[in-house]
Every structure is written in C-alpha cells, then in structure tokens.
C-alpha cells in the first residue's frame, strides 16, 4: 500500500464504490417530527431516561424531565432513520446543533447515533462547522475525531490556515477528512462568500484555492469542500479550482436544489460528489405516504439511483 | 423603562459599572493543568462519576472511565477557578471546545459551570463561534441561550446575515448579545479576514460594518465584535466603523497582547472594551507562585485595575 492509495480520499472512493452510493443521509432531528418508532423499546428507554436524570441529580443540575425524554425519543428516532436509510447511503451526517440543543442528554444521544451509523457500515461526517484558534481547534478535533469517532467533519475557514491545520492533522492521523465551507447554499452566502476581492476573484474562489492547497491524496484529496447545490452555475468553476476535491453538496430536497444540475461535481469520479439529503429522507412519508421507515428507504434509494446514473 | 435603556448593551454597561470590572475570565480547562482543588469533595465527585457511568451503560455506550473522571475533575477545577476569579470579573467565557472534547460528561460539566458563573454574579459568554444556515442556527441558539442560559455567545459570520439573524433574534428575546468575529488575534487572520476587497476595504472592515448594522441599543449595541488585541493598530479603525459596539478583546496574556494598547476600545465607555484572559489567570501560580486560587485572584485583580485605569 502506498501513500497514493491511502488517506480519506481513497477511503471515500472505496466506500462509494463498495456501497454503490454517493448519498449522505443528514441527521437533523426535529423534536416535533420524530417517527412513531420512537415509542418502541419502552423498557430500555425508561432505563436510559432514569440514568440520565440520575446524572443530572448527581451534578446538582436542575432536573428537566422533558429535555431528557426528548433526547431519548430523538435517539430512538435517529437509530430507526439510520436503519431505514443506510442500505442506500455511504455516510451519515449528524448536524451537531440538533443534538446540542438538548444539552448533555442530546450529546449522549449523538455519540450513540455515530456508533450506530458506523455499525450500519456508514462513514460518519460530523457537521460541526467549527473554526477557532489552534489550541481550541485541537480540542474540537479531539472531540470530533476522538470522542465521536467521526470519519470527517465540516469546518469554517474564516479564521484562516492555522485554524484548519489542527483539524487536518488530527484527521490525517486516522485517515479522516475535513470538508471546508467554500460556497454554501443559503441566501446569506451572497453577503460574505460572494464578495469580490481586489484580485477580481470572489472570496469563495479564494477559499476553494485554499481547500485545493491544503488537501492531499489521490484519487481524491482529504480536504473536501461544502459547495451549495443552489448555485449550480458555480460548480464548473469550483471543479476547475479544486480538481481532486470531494464536494459535499447540500441543498437537495428541502433546500430546493436538484440532483440533475450537479454533473460537474462528479467529473473526477462518483465519490467526488456526495449528495446530502436530510428532511427529504426523514420526512418522506409526509410527502409520499407510507410508514416513515419505508418512505425514507425509498427516497434514499431514489436519490442513490439518480446520482449514480449521473456519473 | 424605555427601549433605549434595555437590551444586552445596557445590561453589559450596568454589569461593568456594578462590578467595576471589564475582565472576562476565559474557562478553557486543560486536563493536564487542573488545579489540585479538583481533589476536594471526593464523595460528591464519586457519586457524580457513578451517575455518568450509569447513563453511559443505559445508552449502551462503551464505558470510558478516564473520560468520566476527567470531566468530573474538570468540573471541580472550573468551579474553583470561578470562585477565585469572579470578584474581579464581570463575565465568564467558557470555550465550548474544551468541554465538548470530553463528550457528554464534559457537556454536563459545562452546564454546571455556566450555572455556577451565574450564581457568582457573572454574565456568561458562551465561546461557541457557531455559524450555519437558519434552521441550524436556530437549534444552536436554543442550546446556547436556552439550555446553557448564556447571556451572550460568539458567532462566525462567514455564512452571512441569515446565519446570524436567528442567533440574534433568540438573544434579543432574553436581552442577550452576539459577539461576531470581526478580526481575530491568530496569525491565520491574515489569510482570510485581512483580504482586500474590490472596494478597497479589508474583509474585516466589511464584517465590522455588518456588526454595526445588525446591532441595536444604547449606550452600547447588542451585537459585539471579537477584535484581536494583537492587531492594536486596527482598533481605532474598528471603533470608527463600530461606534457603539462592545469589543471582546482576546490576546491578553497567553496570546501576547498588552492591556495598554487597547485605549480606543474604551472610547464609548468602559463596557465597550471587555478584556479576556484565560491561561494567564488559570495558570498564574505557575508564573507567580502561590496557591492556584490565590494567584488567579491576584492576576484577575491586576488585570481589572489595569483596564479600569485606562478608561
């Protein structure tokens, strides 16, 4: 095995090929839309809730039974969602905010969700968007790659190279990856990421160059890019600036993007364009009917086929 | 009471006046440098460790006794640090990475640290540097202002206005504040924040304008700015662009800044320049001798006087 065939990019390519999928299921649990599956395993859930409450009490923390119950129900929901979607996916992308919102019981749930995704054969992409000075970035890297066991994370490059390097060093130690924000899919991306620099480039083009420069490995690099699918006219330019960079493409489904506009992402190979979907999978039953798990599985499979046939 | 005298800026001004301090004690616990005070209350600590382990077991998580013990020792350290430094401070600024690194037991510790800081009469500034699409930003805001009960948070503006607005809306609901990254103190700030735009400004100047535009309130606004004290030549320009914005000034002590260079920050009043120190307070005994608590208290008081006499 040579250096050219290891690293996150190679792992990702292998995983996409093995699973015949570029789909990343986003795990963004909304307490108001948890699946009824959350009602199963009542005994195990009660035991978990009691144990969390006892940790609260031992810490002298105010008891918040609703928060504990929501975290437990969220965990059950996420495990069921992973079971349903995993066969059509290559990775799971938990959005940390939706767990952190529930405090420490939510973070306990997050840890179990990451373990479960791994057991289901998925890569774990922790959607954290962290970015901070080096000593802090090192602590974040420990928590995300160490504690959570993430295979890759998202990161925010605003604070520059020395805020990214500790994340990347830790990622490389376990053949993990870092997906940098380059051009996101929200309307506010126009406020900062699209600003024109004195050199004539947009800021996002400069960030794309930074991603290409920091990444190592073949056929794909270990620094990926978060590239908003709602601006498909940018994808060809992104590919030009980042020829071997895996793109994480949000904006499918709930955010209004479409799979068909994504072709330039897949130029270096299928694994170079990961297609993320969260609400469109988890809430597929609201759109298409059926039981939540069956509808989620069908929607993930529909996306898998659509993306696979493009590349 | 009128709108002009409420909001985070007014709360902050009142707090600084009441405590006669602009010092923010940063809580960045390093597991390798915890105070021996962490050995006290052995019985309570054992109970807490057992309860956390039982929550791990109930969740089916792998048991990690060292992580649990580190989180419990970290909590004890942070409570002692707050007790020591609080009399000379106006706020505590826990850096979330140093708690998240320890997984859910660390987040439980973080929640107790925030409660304890509040009990000691301090404002709580959660140093989170979050920035994400609106639905995710709303979840972060719930966790930080709701769950943690933060009075203010730090935020990353790279994704633009719609990533900041949910944080700000939630902050305003509880008269809280949002400190935006404008120009940070790390060397990497030159890579992105210092980039020259087509208009001739630096990117950080544009972010400064955004902070000024988003902020509301008198005498100070409820949108603050994280402004690196290692670039003191920028402070006058920052004050010009953000005449009523509270500045959070890192870079004192461990990062190499000096209190004396900060005068422009204090122009609109003492509360307009918050002086942050973390390692220089927590590790003062390594520098100056004495017991950790006494040395921390003395160093916080030294900083308090130095800043107070400047304004």
Coordinates of C-alpha atoms in Angstrom, one line a residue:
Chain A
X1 CA 0.0 0.0 0.0
X2 CA 1.5 3.4 -1.0
X3 CA 0.7 6.8 0.2
X4 CA -1.2 7.5 -3.0
X5 CA -3.8 4.9 -2.2
X6 CA -4.4 5.8 1.4
X7 CA -5.9 8.7 3.1
X8 CA -9.5 9.9 3.4
X9 CA -10.0 10.5 -0.4
X10 CA -9.1 6.9 -1.1
X11 CA -11.3 5.6 1.7
X12 CA -14.1 7.6 0.5
X13 CA -13.7 6.4 -3.1
X14 CA -13.6 2.8 -1.9
X15 CA -16.7 3.3 0.3
X16 CA -18.7 4.8 -2.6
X17 CA -17.7 2.0 -4.9
X18 CA -18.5 -0.7 -2.3
X19 CA -21.9 0.7 -1.4
X20 CA -22.7 1.9 -4.9
X21 CA -23.9 5.2 -3.3
X22 CA -23.0 8.8 -3.1
X23 CA -25.8 9.6 -0.7
X24 CA -25.2 11.1 2.7
X25 CA -28.2 11.0 5.0
X26 CA -28.3 14.1 7.1
X27 CA -29.4 13.5 10.7
X28 CA -31.1 16.7 11.8
X29 CA -33.7 15.5 14.3
X30 CA -36.7 17.9 14.8
X31 CA -38.4 17.1 18.2
X32 CA -41.7 18.0 16.6
X33 CA -41.3 15.4 13.8
X34 CA -39.9 12.3 15.4
X35 CA -41.0 9.0 14.0
X36 CA -43.5 6.9 16.0
X37 CA -40.7 4.3 16.1
X38 CA -39.6 6.4 19.0
X39 CA -42.3 4.6 21.0
X40 CA -40.6 1.2 20.8
X41 CA -38.3 -0.4 23.4
X42 CA -40.2 1.3 26.2
X43 CA -38.3 -0.5 28.9
X44 CA -34.9 0.3 27.6
X45 CA -35.9 3.9 27.0
X46 CA -37.2 4.2 30.6
X47 CA -33.9 2.9 31.9
X48 CA -31.9 5.4 29.8
X49 CA -34.1 8.3 30.9
X50 CA -33.7 7.3 34.6
X51 CA -29.9 7.1 34.2
X52 CA -29.6 10.5 32.6
X53 CA -31.8 12.0 35.3
X54 CA -29.6 10.5 37.9
X55 CA -26.5 12.1 36.3
X56 CA -28.3 15.4 36.3
X57 CA -29.1 15.0 40.0
X58 CA -25.6 14.0 40.9
X59 CA -24.2 17.1 39.2
X60 CA -26.7 19.2 41.1
X61 CA -28.3 20.3 37.9
X62 CA -31.9 21.4 37.7
X63 CA -34.0 18.3 36.6
X64 CA -35.5 18.8 33.2
X65 CA -37.7 15.7 32.5
X66 CA -38.9 17.0 29.2
X67 CA -35.4 17.5 27.9
X68 CA -34.4 14.0 29.0
X69 CA -37.4 12.5 27.4
X70 CA -36.9 14.4 24.1
X71 CA -33.2 13.3 24.0
X72 CA -34.3 9.6 24.5
X73 CA -37.0 9.9 21.8
X74 CA -34.6 11.6 19.5
X75 CA -32.1 8.8 19.9
X76 CA -34.7 6.2 19.1
X77 CA -35.8 8.2 16.0
X78 CA -32.2 8.6 14.7
X79 CA -31.4 4.9 15.1
X80 CA -34.6 4.0 13.2
X81 CA -33.7 6.5 10.5
X82 CA -30.2 5.1 10.1
X83 CA -31.6 1.5 9.9
X84 CA -34.0 2.6 7.2
X85 CA -31.7 4.8 5.0
X86 CA -28.3 3.1 5.5
X87 CA -28.7 0.5 2.7
X88 CA -28.9 3.3 0.1
X89 CA -26.2 5.5 1.7
X90 CA -22.5 5.8 2.0
X91 CA -22.4 8.2 5.0
X92 CA -24.4 9.7 7.8
X93 CA -24.1 13.4 8.6
X94 CA -25.4 14.3 12.0
X95 CA -25.9 18.0 12.4
X96 CA -24.5 18.7 15.8
X97 CA -26.8 21.7 16.6
X98 CA -29.8 19.4 16.7
X99 CA -28.2 17.3 19.5
X100 CA -26.5 20.2 21.4
X101 CA -29.9 21.9 21.6
X102 CA -30.9 19.1 24.0
X103 CA -27.9 19.7 26.3
X104 CA -25.8 16.8 27.6
X105 CA -28.5 14.2 27.1
X106 CA -28.6 15.2 23.5
X107 CA -24.8 14.8 23.2
X108 CA -25.1 11.4 24.7
X109 CA -27.6 10.6 22.0
X110 CA -25.3 12.0 19.4
X111 CA -22.5 9.6 20.5
X112 CA -24.8 6.6 20.2
X113 CA -26.0 7.8 16.8
X114 CA -22.4 8.0 15.5
X115 CA -21.7 4.5 16.8
X116 CA -24.9 3.1 15.2
X117 CA -24.1 4.7 11.8
X118 CA -20.7 3.1 11.9
X119 CA -22.2 -0.3 12.8
X120 CA -24.5 0.1 9.8
X121 CA -21.4 0.4 7.6
X122 CA -21.6 4.2 7.1
X123 CA -18.9 6.8 7.2
X124 CA -19.7 9.4 9.9
X125 CA -19.5 13.1 8.8
X126 CA -19.9 15.3 11.8
X127 CA -21.5 18.5 10.6
X128 CA -19.9 20.9 13.1
X129 CA -18.6 23.8 11.0
X130 CA -16.0 24.6 13.7
X131 CA -13.2 27.1 13.3
X132 CA -11.1 28.6 16.0
X133 CA -7.5 29.4 17.1
X134 CA -5.1 26.5 17.1
X135 CA -5.4 25.3 20.8
X136 CA -9.2 25.4 20.6
X137 CA -9.2 23.7 17.2
X138 CA -7.1 20.9 18.7
X139 CA -9.7 20.4 21.4
X140 CA -12.5 20.4 18.8
X141 CA -10.5 17.8 16.8
X142 CA -10.1 15.6 19.8
X143 CA -13.8 15.7 20.5
X144 CA -14.9 15.1 16.9
X145 CA -12.4 12.6 15.6
X146 CA -11.6 11.1 19.0
X147 CA -14.7 11.1 21.1
X148 CA -17.3 10.9 18.4
X149 CA -15.1 8.8 16.1
X150 CA -16.0 10.9 13.1
X151 CA -14.5 10.0 9.7
X152 CA -14.8 13.6 8.6
X153 CA -16.1 16.9 9.8
X154 CA -17.2 20.2 8.3
X155 CA -15.1 23.2 9.2
X156 CA -15.3 27.0 8.9
X157 CA -12.2 28.6 7.3
X158 CA -12.9 32.3 8.3
X159 CA -10.0 32.3 10.8
X160 CA -7.5 31.1 8.3
X161 CA -5.0 28.4 7.8
X162 CA -3.8 28.0 11.4
X163 CA -7.4 27.3 12.5
X164 CA -7.7 24.5 9.9
X165 CA -4.4 22.8 10.3
X166 CA -5.0 21.2 13.8
X167 CA -8.3 19.8 12.4
X168 CA -6.5 18.4 9.4
X169 CA -3.5 17.0 11.4
X170 CA -5.9 15.1 13.6
X171 CA -8.0 13.9 10.6
X172 CA -4.9 12.6 8.9
X173 CA -3.8 10.6 12.0
X174 CA -6.9 8.4 11.4
X175 CA -7.2 8.8 7.6
X176 CA -10.1 11.2 8.2
X177 CA -11.2 14.2 6.2
X178 CA -12.2 17.9 6.7
X179 CA -14.8 19.5 4.5
X180 CA -14.3 23.2 4.4
X181 CA -17.1 25.7 3.8
X182 CA -16.4 27.2 0.3
X183 CA -19.7 28.3 -1.1
X184 CA -22.9 27.5 0.9
X185 CA -26.4 27.2 -0.3
X186 CA -28.1 29.7 1.9
X187 CA -29.2 33.2 0.6
X188 CA -26.7 34.9 3.1
X189 CA -23.8 33.3 1.2
X190 CA -24.1 36.4 -1.0
X191 CA -23.2 38.7 1.9
X192 CA -19.7 37.4 2.6
X193 CA -18.7 34.4 0.5
X194 CA -19.6 36.1 -2.8
X195 CA -17.7 39.3 -2.0
X196 CA -15.4 40.4 -4.8
X197 CA -11.7 40.6 -3.8
X198 CA -9.2 43.2 -5.1
X199 CA -7.8 40.5 -7.3
X200 CA -11.1 40.1 -9.1
X201 CA -12.0 36.7 -7.6
X202 CA -14.9 36.1 -5.3
X203 CA -14.0 35.2 -1.7
X204 CA -15.3 31.7 -2.2
X205 CA -12.9 31.2 -5.1
X206 CA -10.0 32.1 -2.7
X207 CA -11.4 29.6 -0.2
X208 CA -11.6 27.0 -3.0
X209 CA -7.9 27.6 -3.7
X210 CA -7.1 27.1 0.0
X211 CA -9.0 23.8 0.0
X212 CA -7.1 22.6 -3.0
X213 CA -3.8 23.6 -1.5
X214 CA -4.4 22.0 1.9
X215 CA -5.7 18.7 0.5
X216 CA -3.5 15.7 0.0
X217 CA -4.2 12.3 -1.6
X218 CA -5.3 10.5 -4.8
X219 CA -7.7 9.9 -6.5
X220 CA -9.4 12.4 -4.2
X221 CA -7.9 14.7 -1.5
X222 CA -8.6 14.6 2.2
X223 CA -9.8 18.2 2.3
X224 CA -13.3 18.4 0.9
X225 CA -15.5 21.4 0.1
X226 CA -19.0 22.3 1.1
X227 CA -20.5 23.5 -2.1
X228 CA -24.0 24.8 -2.3
X229 CA -26.1 23.0 -4.9
X230 CA -28.4 26.0 -5.1
X231 CA -25.7 27.8 -7.1
X232 CA -25.1 25.2 -9.8
X233 CA -23.5 27.8 -12.2
X234 CA -20.6 27.8 -9.8
X235 CA -19.9 24.1 -9.8
X236 CA -17.8 24.0 -13.0
X237 CA -15.6 26.8 -11.7
X238 CA -15.3 25.0 -8.4
X239 CA -14.2 21.9 -10.1
X240 CA -11.6 23.9 -12.1
X241 CA -10.2 25.3 -8.9
X242 CA -10.4 22.0 -6.9
X243 CA -9.8 19.2 -9.4
X244 CA -9.5 16.4 -6.9
X245 CA -11.6 17.7 -4.0
X246 CA -14.7 15.8 -2.8
X247 CA -17.7 18.1 -2.8
X248 CA -20.3 17.9 -0.2
X249 CA -23.5 19.0 -1.9
X250 CA -26.2 20.2 0.4
X251 CA -29.4 21.8 -0.9
X252 CA -31.0 18.7 -2.4
X253 CA -34.7 18.4 -1.5
X254 CA -35.7 20.7 1.3
X255 CA -33.3 23.5 0.3
X256 CA -34.5 23.5 -3.3
X257 CA -31.6 22.1 -5.3
X258 CA -31.9 19.4 -7.9
X259 CA -29.7 16.3 -8.5
X260 CA -29.5 16.8 -12.3
X261 CA -27.6 20.2 -12.1
X262 CA -24.7 18.5 -10.3
X263 CA -22.8 16.8 -13.1
X264 CA -19.5 18.9 -12.9
X265 CA -19.1 17.7 -9.3
X266 CA -18.7 14.1 -10.5
X267 CA -16.0 14.7 -13.1
X268 CA -13.1 13.1 -11.1
X269 CA -15.3 10.2 -10.2
X270 CA -18.5 9.3 -8.4
X271 CA -17.1 9.8 -4.9
X272 CA -16.2 13.4 -5.8
X273 CA -19.8 14.5 -5.4
X274 CA -21.6 13.5 -2.2
X275 CA -25.3 14.2 -2.3
X276 CA -26.7 15.2 1.1
X277 CA -30.4 15.0 2.0
X278 CA -31.9 15.3 5.4
X279 CA -35.5 16.4 5.6
X280 CA -36.4 14.9 2.2
X281 CA -35.5 11.5 3.6
X282 CA -36.6 11.7 7.2
X283 CA -40.0 13.3 6.3
X284 CA -40.6 11.4 3.0
X285 CA -43.7 9.8 4.5
X286 CA -45.3 13.3 4.8
X287 CA -44.8 13.8 1.1
X288 CA -45.3 10.3 -0.3
X289 CA -47.3 8.5 2.3
X290 CA -46.5 5.1 3.8
X291 CA -44.7 4.3 7.0
X292 CA -41.8 6.6 7.8
X293 CA -39.0 4.0 7.6
X294 CA -40.3 2.6 4.3
X295 CA -40.7 6.0 2.8
X296 CA -37.3 7.1 3.9
X297 CA -35.7 4.0 2.5
X298 CA -37.5 4.5 -0.9
X299 CA -36.5 8.2 -1.0
X300 CA -32.8 7.4 -0.2
X301 CA -32.8 4.8 -2.9
X302 CA -34.4 7.1 -5.4
X303 CA -31.7 9.7 -4.7
X304 CA -29.0 7.0 -4.8
X305 CA -30.1 5.9 -8.3
X306 CA -30.5 9.4 -9.6
X307 CA -27.0 10.4 -8.5
X308 CA -25.4 7.1 -9.6
X309 CA -26.8 7.4 -13.1
X310 CA -25.4 10.9 -13.5
X311 CA -21.8 10.0 -13.1
Chain B
X1 CA -38.0 51.7 31.3
X2 CA -37.7 52.5 27.6
X3 CA -36.2 50.5 24.8
X4 CA -33.2 52.8 24.9
X5 CA -32.2 51.6 28.3
X6 CA -32.7 47.9 27.8
X7 CA -31.1 45.2 25.7
X8 CA -27.7 43.5 26.1
X9 CA -25.6 46.6 25.6
X10 CA -27.4 48.3 28.6
X11 CA -27.2 45.2 30.7
X12 CA -23.5 44.9 30.0
X13 CA -22.9 48.6 30.8
X14 CA -24.8 48.2 34.1
X15 CA -22.9 45.0 35.0
X16 CA -19.5 46.6 34.3
X17 CA -20.4 49.6 36.4
X18 CA -21.7 47.5 39.2
X19 CA -18.7 45.1 39.4
X20 CA -16.2 47.8 38.5
X21 CA -14.6 45.3 36.1
X22 CA -14.2 44.8 32.4
X23 CA -12.4 41.5 32.8
X24 CA -13.8 38.3 31.3
X25 CA -12.3 35.1 32.7
X26 CA -11.9 32.6 30.0
X27 CA -12.7 29.0 31.0
X28 CA -10.5 26.8 28.8
X29 CA -9.8 23.8 31.1
X30 CA -6.7 21.8 30.1
X31 CA -6.9 18.3 31.6
X32 CA -3.1 18.3 32.1
X33 CA -3.2 21.5 34.2
X34 CA -6.2 21.1 36.5
X35 CA -5.9 22.6 40.0
X36 CA -5.4 20.3 42.9
X37 CA -8.7 21.8 44.2
X38 CA -10.1 19.1 41.9
X39 CA -9.3 16.6 44.7
X40 CA -11.8 18.1 47.1
X41 CA -15.3 16.8 47.7
X42 CA -14.3 13.3 47.0
X43 CA -17.7 11.8 48.0
X44 CA -19.7 14.1 45.7
X45 CA -17.3 13.5 42.9
X46 CA -17.6 9.7 43.2
X47 CA -21.4 10.0 43.1
X48 CA -21.3 12.1 40.0
X49 CA -18.8 9.8 38.2
X50 CA -21.0 6.8 39.1
X51 CA -24.1 8.5 37.8
X52 CA -22.5 9.5 34.5
X53 CA -21.2 5.9 34.0
X54 CA -24.7 4.6 34.6
X55 CA -26.0 6.9 31.9
X56 CA -23.3 5.6 29.6
X57 CA -24.3 2.0 30.4
X58 CA -28.0 2.6 29.9
X59 CA -27.3 4.1 26.5
X60 CA -25.3 1.0 25.6
X61 CA -22.2 3.3 25.1
X62 CA -18.7 1.9 25.6
X63 CA -17.6 2.7 29.2
X64 CA -14.8 5.2 29.3
X65 CA -13.8 5.6 33.0
X66 CA -11.0 8.0 32.2
X67 CA -13.2 10.4 30.3
X68 CA -15.7 10.4 33.1
X69 CA -13.1 11.0 35.7
X70 CA -11.5 13.8 33.6
X71 CA -14.9 15.5 33.2
X72 CA -15.6 15.4 36.9
X73 CA -12.1 16.7 37.7
X74 CA -12.6 19.4 35.1
X75 CA -15.8 20.5 36.7
X76 CA -14.2 20.8 40.1
X77 CA -11.4 22.8 38.6
X78 CA -13.7 25.2 36.8
X79 CA -15.9 25.8 39.9
X80 CA -12.8 26.6 41.9
X81 CA -11.5 28.9 39.2
X82 CA -14.8 30.8 39.0
X83 CA -14.8 31.2 42.8
X84 CA -11.3 32.6 42.7
X85 CA -11.6 35.0 39.8
X86 CA -15.2 36.1 40.0
X87 CA -14.7 39.0 42.4
X88 CA -12.5 40.8 39.9
X89 CA -14.6 39.9 36.8
X90 CA -17.8 40.9 35.0
X91 CA -18.2 37.7 32.9
X92 CA -17.0 34.2 32.4
X93 CA -16.3 32.9 28.9
X94 CA -16.3 29.1 28.7
X95 CA -14.7 27.9 25.5
X96 CA -17.0 25.1 24.4
X97 CA -14.4 23.0 22.7
X98 CA -12.7 22.2 26.0
X99 CA -15.9 20.7 27.3
X100 CA -17.1 19.0 24.1
X101 CA -13.7 17.3 23.9
X102 CA -14.8 15.2 26.9
X103 CA -18.1 14.1 25.2
X104 CA -21.4 14.2 27.0
X105 CA -19.8 14.2 30.5
X106 CA -18.0 17.3 29.5
X107 CA -21.2 19.0 28.3
X108 CA -22.8 18.1 31.6
X109 CA -19.8 19.8 33.3
X110 CA -20.2 22.8 31.0
X111 CA -23.9 23.2 32.1
X112 CA -22.9 23.3 35.7
X113 CA -20.0 25.7 35.0
X114 CA -22.5 28.2 33.4
X115 CA -24.9 27.9 36.4
X116 CA -22.1 28.4 38.8
X117 CA -20.8 31.5 37.0
X118 CA -24.3 33.0 37.1
X119 CA -24.5 32.3 40.8
X120 CA -21.2 34.1 41.3
X121 CA -22.8 37.2 39.7
X122 CA -21.1 36.9 36.3
X123 CA -22.5 37.2 32.8
X124 CA -22.0 34.0 30.8
X125 CA -20.5 34.4 27.4
X126 CA -20.5 31.1 25.6
X127 CA -17.5 31.0 23.2
X128 CA -19.0 28.8 20.5
X129 CA -18.2 30.6 17.2
X130 CA -21.2 29.0 15.6
X131 CA -22.5 29.9 12.2
X132 CA -24.8 27.9 10.0
X133 CA -28.0 28.0 7.9
X134 CA -31.1 29.4 9.6
X135 CA -32.7 26.2 10.8
X136 CA -29.4 25.0 12.3
X137 CA -28.6 28.4 13.7
X138 CA -32.0 28.3 15.5
X139 CA -31.1 25.0 17.1
X140 CA -27.7 26.4 18.2
X141 CA -29.5 29.4 19.6
X142 CA -31.9 27.2 21.6
X143 CA -29.0 25.2 23.0
X144 CA -26.8 28.2 23.9
X145 CA -29.3 30.8 25.1
X146 CA -31.9 28.3 26.3
X147 CA -30.1 25.2 27.6
X148 CA -26.9 26.8 28.7
X149 CA -28.6 30.1 29.7
X150 CA -25.8 32.1 28.0
X151 CA -26.1 35.9 28.2
X152 CA -24.1 36.2 25.0
X153 CA -22.3 34.0 22.5
X154 CA -19.6 34.3 19.9
X155 CA -20.7 33.7 16.3
X156 CA -18.9 33.2 13.0
X157 CA -20.4 35.5 10.2
X158 CA -18.9 33.7 7.1
X159 CA -22.3 32.3 6.0
X160 CA -23.8 35.8 6.0
X161 CA -26.7 37.7 7.5
X162 CA -29.3 34.9 7.5
X163 CA -26.9 32.7 9.6
X164 CA -26.7 35.4 12.2
X165 CA -30.3 36.6 12.4
X166 CA -31.7 33.5 14.2
X167 CA -28.9 33.8 16.9
X168 CA -29.7 37.5 17.3
X169 CA -33.5 37.0 17.4
X170 CA -33.0 34.5 20.2
X171 CA -30.5 36.7 22.0
X172 CA -32.9 39.6 21.9
X173 CA -35.7 37.6 23.4
X174 CA -33.7 37.4 26.6
X175 CA -31.8 40.7 26.3
X176 CA -28.8 38.7 25.3
X177 CA -26.0 39.5 22.9
X178 CA -24.0 38.1 20.0
X179 CA -20.3 38.8 19.5
X180 CA -19.4 38.4 15.9
X181 CA -15.9 37.5 14.7
X182 CA -14.5 40.6 13.1
X183 CA -10.7 40.5 13.3
X184 CA -9.2 37.7 15.4
X185 CA -5.8 37.6 17.0
X186 CA -4.3 34.5 15.5
X187 CA -1.7 34.6 12.7
X188 CA -4.2 33.0 10.3
X189 CA -6.4 36.0 10.4
X190 CA -4.2 37.4 7.7
X191 CA -5.3 34.6 5.3
X192 CA -9.0 35.5 5.1
X193 CA -10.1 38.3 7.4
X194 CA -7.4 40.7 6.1
X195 CA -8.1 40.0 2.4
X196 CA -8.6 43.3 0.4
X197 CA -12.0 43.6 -1.3
X198 CA -12.6 45.2 -4.7
X199 CA -13.9 48.2 -2.8
X200 CA -10.5 48.7 -1.2
X201 CA -11.6 47.7 2.3
X202 CA -10.3 44.6 4.1
X203 CA -12.9 41.8 4.6
X204 CA -12.8 42.5 8.4
X205 CA -13.9 46.1 7.7
X206 CA -16.9 44.8 5.9
X207 CA -17.7 42.5 8.8
X208 CA -17.3 45.4 11.1
X209 CA -20.0 47.3 9.1
X210 CA -22.2 44.3 9.3
X211 CA -21.8 44.1 13.1
X212 CA -22.6 47.9 13.4
X213 CA -25.7 47.5 11.1
X214 CA -27.1 44.4 12.9
X215 CA -26.6 45.8 16.4
X216 CA -29.3 47.7 18.3
X217 CA -29.4 49.6 21.6
X218 CA -27.8 52.3 23.6
X219 CA -25.3 53.2 25.1
X220 CA -23.9 50.0 23.6
X221 CA -25.4 47.7 21.0
X222 CA -26.4 44.1 21.4
X223 CA -24.1 42.9 18.6
X224 CA -20.5 42.9 19.8
X225 CA -17.3 42.2 17.9
X226 CA -14.4 39.9 18.6
X227 CA -11.4 42.1 17.9
X228 CA -7.9 40.8 18.2
X229 CA -5.7 42.7 20.6
X230 CA -2.6 41.5 18.8
X231 CA -3.5 44.0 16.0
X232 CA -3.9 47.1 18.1
X233 CA -3.3 49.4 15.0
X234 CA -6.7 48.3 13.8
X235 CA -8.6 49.3 17.0
X236 CA -9.1 52.9 16.1
X237 CA -10.5 52.0 12.7
X238 CA -12.7 49.4 14.3
X239 CA -14.1 52.0 16.7
X240 CA -14.8 54.3 13.8
X241 CA -16.7 51.6 12.0
X242 CA -18.5 50.4 15.1
X243 CA -19.0 53.4 17.3
X244 CA -21.3 51.7 19.9
X245 CA -20.2 48.1 19.6
X246 CA -18.8 46.2 22.6
X247 CA -15.4 44.7 21.8
X248 CA -14.3 41.4 23.1
X249 CA -10.6 41.6 23.2
X250 CA -8.7 38.3 23.3
X251 CA -5.0 38.2 23.1
X252 CA -4.2 39.5 26.5
X253 CA -1.5 37.4 28.3
X254 CA -1.0 34.0 26.8
X255 CA -1.6 35.2 23.2
X256 CA 0.8 38.1 23.6
X257 CA -1.3 41.3 23.6
X258 CA -1.0 44.1 26.2
X259 CA -3.7 46.0 28.1
X260 CA -2.1 49.4 27.4
X261 CA -2.6 49.3 23.6
X262 CA -6.4 49.0 24.0
X263 CA -7.4 52.6 24.7
X264 CA -9.6 53.1 21.5
X265 CA -11.8 50.2 22.5
X266 CA -12.9 52.1 25.6
X267 CA -13.9 55.3 23.9
X268 CA -17.7 54.8 24.2
X269 CA -17.3 53.8 27.8
X270 CA -15.6 51.1 29.9
X271 CA -18.1 48.4 29.0
X272 CA -17.2 48.9 25.3
X273 CA -13.9 47.0 25.8
X274 CA -14.1 43.7 27.5
X275 CA -10.7 42.2 28.4
X276 CA -10.5 38.5 28.2
X277 CA -7.9 36.3 29.8
X278 CA -7.8 32.6 30.2
X279 CA -4.5 30.9 30.8
X280 CA -2.9 33.9 32.3
X281 CA -5.4 33.7 35.1
X282 CA -5.8 29.9 35.5
X283 CA -2.1 29.3 35.4
X284 CA -1.0 32.4 37.2
X285 CA 0.5 30.2 40.0
X286 CA 3.0 28.7 37.5
X287 CA 4.2 32.2 36.7
X288 CA 3.9 34.0 40.1
X289 CA 3.9 31.1 42.7
X290 CA 1.4 30.8 45.5
X291 CA -1.7 28.6 45.5
X292 CA -3.6 28.4 42.2
X293 CA -6.8 30.2 43.6
X294 CA -4.8 33.0 45.3
X295 CA -2.6 33.6 42.2
X296 CA -5.7 33.5 39.9
X297 CA -7.5 36.0 42.0
X298 CA -4.5 38.3 42.2
X299 CA -3.9 38.2 38.4
X300 CA -7.6 38.8 37.7
X301 CA -7.5 41.8 40.0
X302 CA -4.3 43.1 38.4
X303 CA -5.9 43.0 35.0
X304 CA -9.1 44.6 36.4
X305 CA -7.2 47.6 37.8
X306 CA -5.0 48.0 34.6
X307 CA -8.1 48.1 32.4
X308 CA -10.2 50.2 34.7
X309 CA -7.5 52.8 34.9
X310 CA -7.2 53.1 31.1
X311 CA -10.8 54.1 30.5

